[in-house]
Tab-separated table of C-alpha atoms in Angstrom:
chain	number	residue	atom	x	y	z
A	12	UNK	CA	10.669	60.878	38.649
A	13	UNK	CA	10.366	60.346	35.367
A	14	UNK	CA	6.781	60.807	33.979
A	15	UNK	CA	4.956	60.272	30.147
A	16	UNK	CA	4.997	64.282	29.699
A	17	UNK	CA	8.863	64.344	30.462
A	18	UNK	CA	9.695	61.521	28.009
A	19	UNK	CA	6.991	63.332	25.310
A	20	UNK	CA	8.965	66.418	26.305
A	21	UNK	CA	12.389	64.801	25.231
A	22	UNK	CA	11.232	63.158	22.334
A	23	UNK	CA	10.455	66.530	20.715
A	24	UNK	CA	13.661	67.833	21.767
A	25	UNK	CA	15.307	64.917	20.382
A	26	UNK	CA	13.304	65.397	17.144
A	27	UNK	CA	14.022	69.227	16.552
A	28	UNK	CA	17.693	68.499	17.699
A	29	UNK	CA	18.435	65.146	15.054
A	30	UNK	CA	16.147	66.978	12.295
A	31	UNK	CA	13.543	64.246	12.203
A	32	UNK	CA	10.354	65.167	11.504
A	33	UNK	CA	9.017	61.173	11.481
A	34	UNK	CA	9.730	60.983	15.501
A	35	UNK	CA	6.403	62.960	15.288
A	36	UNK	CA	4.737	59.364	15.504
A	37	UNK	CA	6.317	59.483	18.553
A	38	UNK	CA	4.736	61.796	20.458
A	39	UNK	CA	1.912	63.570	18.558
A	40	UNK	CA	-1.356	62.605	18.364
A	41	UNK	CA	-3.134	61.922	15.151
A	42	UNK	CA	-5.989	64.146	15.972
A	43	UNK	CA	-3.497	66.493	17.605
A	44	UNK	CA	-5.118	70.123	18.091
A	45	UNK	CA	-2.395	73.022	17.038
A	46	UNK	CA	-3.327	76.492	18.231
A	47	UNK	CA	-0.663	77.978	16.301
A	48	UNK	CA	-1.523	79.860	12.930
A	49	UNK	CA	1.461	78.580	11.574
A	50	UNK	CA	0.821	74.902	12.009
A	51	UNK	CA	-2.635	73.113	10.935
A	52	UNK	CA	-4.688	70.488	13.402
A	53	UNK	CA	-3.242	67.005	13.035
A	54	UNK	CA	0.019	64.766	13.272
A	55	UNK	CA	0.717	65.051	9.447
A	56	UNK	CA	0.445	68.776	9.620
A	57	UNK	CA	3.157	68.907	12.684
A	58	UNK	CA	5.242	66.265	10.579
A	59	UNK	CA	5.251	69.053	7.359
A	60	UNK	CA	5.981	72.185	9.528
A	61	UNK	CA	8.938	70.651	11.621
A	62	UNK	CA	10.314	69.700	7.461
A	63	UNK	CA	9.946	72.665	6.346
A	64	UNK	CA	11.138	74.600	9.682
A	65	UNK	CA	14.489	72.443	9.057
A	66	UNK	CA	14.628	73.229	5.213
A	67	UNK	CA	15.156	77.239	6.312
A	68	UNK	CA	17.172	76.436	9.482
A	69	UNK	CA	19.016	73.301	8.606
A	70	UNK	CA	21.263	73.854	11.654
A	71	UNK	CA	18.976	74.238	14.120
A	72	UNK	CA	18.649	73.092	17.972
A	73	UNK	CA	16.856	73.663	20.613
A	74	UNK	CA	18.138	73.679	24.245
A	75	UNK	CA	15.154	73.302	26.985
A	76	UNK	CA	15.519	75.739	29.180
A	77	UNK	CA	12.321	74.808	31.723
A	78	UNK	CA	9.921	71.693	31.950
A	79	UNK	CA	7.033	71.423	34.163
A	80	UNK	CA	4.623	68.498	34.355
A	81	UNK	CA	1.458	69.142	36.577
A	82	UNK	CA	-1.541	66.878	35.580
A	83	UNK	CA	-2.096	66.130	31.666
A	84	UNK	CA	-0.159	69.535	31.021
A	85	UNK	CA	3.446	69.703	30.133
A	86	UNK	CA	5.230	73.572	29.536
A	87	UNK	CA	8.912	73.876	27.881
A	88	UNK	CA	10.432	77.134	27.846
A	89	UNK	CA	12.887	76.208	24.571
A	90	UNK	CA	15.751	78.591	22.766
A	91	UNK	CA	15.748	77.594	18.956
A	92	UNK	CA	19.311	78.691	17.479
A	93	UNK	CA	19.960	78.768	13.646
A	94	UNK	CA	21.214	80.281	10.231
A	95	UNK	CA	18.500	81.366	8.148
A	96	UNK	CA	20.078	79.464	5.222
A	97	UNK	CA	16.974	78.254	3.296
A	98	UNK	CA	13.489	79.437	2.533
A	99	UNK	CA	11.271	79.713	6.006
A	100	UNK	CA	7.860	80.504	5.725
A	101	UNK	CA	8.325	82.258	2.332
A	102	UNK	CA	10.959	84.560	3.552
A	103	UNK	CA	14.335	83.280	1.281
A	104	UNK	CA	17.422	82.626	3.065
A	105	UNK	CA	19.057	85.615	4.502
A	106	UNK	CA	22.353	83.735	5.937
A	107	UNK	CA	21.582	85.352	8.884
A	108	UNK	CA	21.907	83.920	12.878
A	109	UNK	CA	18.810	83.344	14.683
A	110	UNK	CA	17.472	83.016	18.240
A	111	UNK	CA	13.860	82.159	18.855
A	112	UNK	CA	12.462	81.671	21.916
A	113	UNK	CA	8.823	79.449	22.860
A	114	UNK	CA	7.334	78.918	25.565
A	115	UNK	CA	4.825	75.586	24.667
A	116	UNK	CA	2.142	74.235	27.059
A	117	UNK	CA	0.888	70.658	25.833
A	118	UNK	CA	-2.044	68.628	27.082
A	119	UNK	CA	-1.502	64.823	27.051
A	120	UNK	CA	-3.690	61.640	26.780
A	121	UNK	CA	-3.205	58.094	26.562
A	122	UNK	CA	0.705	58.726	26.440
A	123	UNK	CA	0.916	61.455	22.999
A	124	UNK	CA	0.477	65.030	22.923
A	125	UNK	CA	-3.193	65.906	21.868
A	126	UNK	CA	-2.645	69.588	21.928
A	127	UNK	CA	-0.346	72.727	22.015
A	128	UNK	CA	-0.322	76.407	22.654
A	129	UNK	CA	2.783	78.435	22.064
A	130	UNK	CA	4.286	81.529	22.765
A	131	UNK	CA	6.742	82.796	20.373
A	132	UNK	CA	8.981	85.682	19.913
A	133	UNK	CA	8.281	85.794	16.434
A	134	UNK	CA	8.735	89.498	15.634
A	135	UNK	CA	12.178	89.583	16.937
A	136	UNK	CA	12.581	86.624	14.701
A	137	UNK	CA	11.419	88.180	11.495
A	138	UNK	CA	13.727	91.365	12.456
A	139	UNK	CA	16.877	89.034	12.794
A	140	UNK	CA	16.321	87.702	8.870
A	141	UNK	CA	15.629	90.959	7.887
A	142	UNK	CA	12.006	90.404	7.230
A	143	UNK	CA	11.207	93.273	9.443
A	144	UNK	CA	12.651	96.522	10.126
A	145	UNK	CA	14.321	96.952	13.980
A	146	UNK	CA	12.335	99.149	16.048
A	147	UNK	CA	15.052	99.563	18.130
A	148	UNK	CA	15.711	99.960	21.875
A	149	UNK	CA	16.970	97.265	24.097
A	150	UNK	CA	16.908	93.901	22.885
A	151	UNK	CA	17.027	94.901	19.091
A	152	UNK	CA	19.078	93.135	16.733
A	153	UNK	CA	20.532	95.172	13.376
């Protein structure tokens, strides 16, 4: 069965994977709560992240990897893969792969996301462009 969190849920894969930031209308919220330091409150602050997240990964997608729906909650477990190929968060391009993984909970009302929590693997992220040094062991990438 298809529900309002699955089809929310698809339109943000469908946004990150056509590199529109305006599907945002979509499925986020204008009072949309962000608790992500990267990303302020609100449905025009989602709308300049995801533009500037595609300026430093301009070949980016995202394959979903898990969904659940229980309630007003939706969770994605998502793999983001890239080339660092423009600036991202004031790191310049590097040229480098990447793989970055999420895991996103969002609450929903009245049919949009109204807020998000995420889980990222952000340090193994910054490692891959070479914005921080490998610490080694398993998992590490040179």
């Amino acid at each position: 069965m298809t529900t309002p969190g699955h089809q929310l849920a698809d339109l943000f894969v469908e946004m990150t994977n056509t590199h529109n930031p305006d599907l945002v209308d979509r499925f986020v919220a204008e009072d949309y709560l962000n608790h992500n330091d990267f990303v302020a409150d609100g449905r025009e602050a989602n709308r300049q992240f995801w533009t500037v997240f595609f300026a430093g990964l301009p070949d980016v997608s995202v394959t979903r990897e898990d969904l659940v729906v229980s309630g007003d909650r939706v969770v994605g477990r998502h793999i983001y893969r890239g080339t660092h190929t423009g600036d991202l968060m004031g790191i310049p391009a590097s040229g480098r792969p990447v793989e970055m993984r999420s895991i996103d909970i969002w609450r929903v009302q009245d049919g949009m996301f109204v807020e998000h929590w995420d889980e990222l693997n952000l340090m193994q992220m910054f490692q891959q462009i070479g914005a921080l040094p490998s610490l080694g062991g398993a998992g590490a990438q040179a």
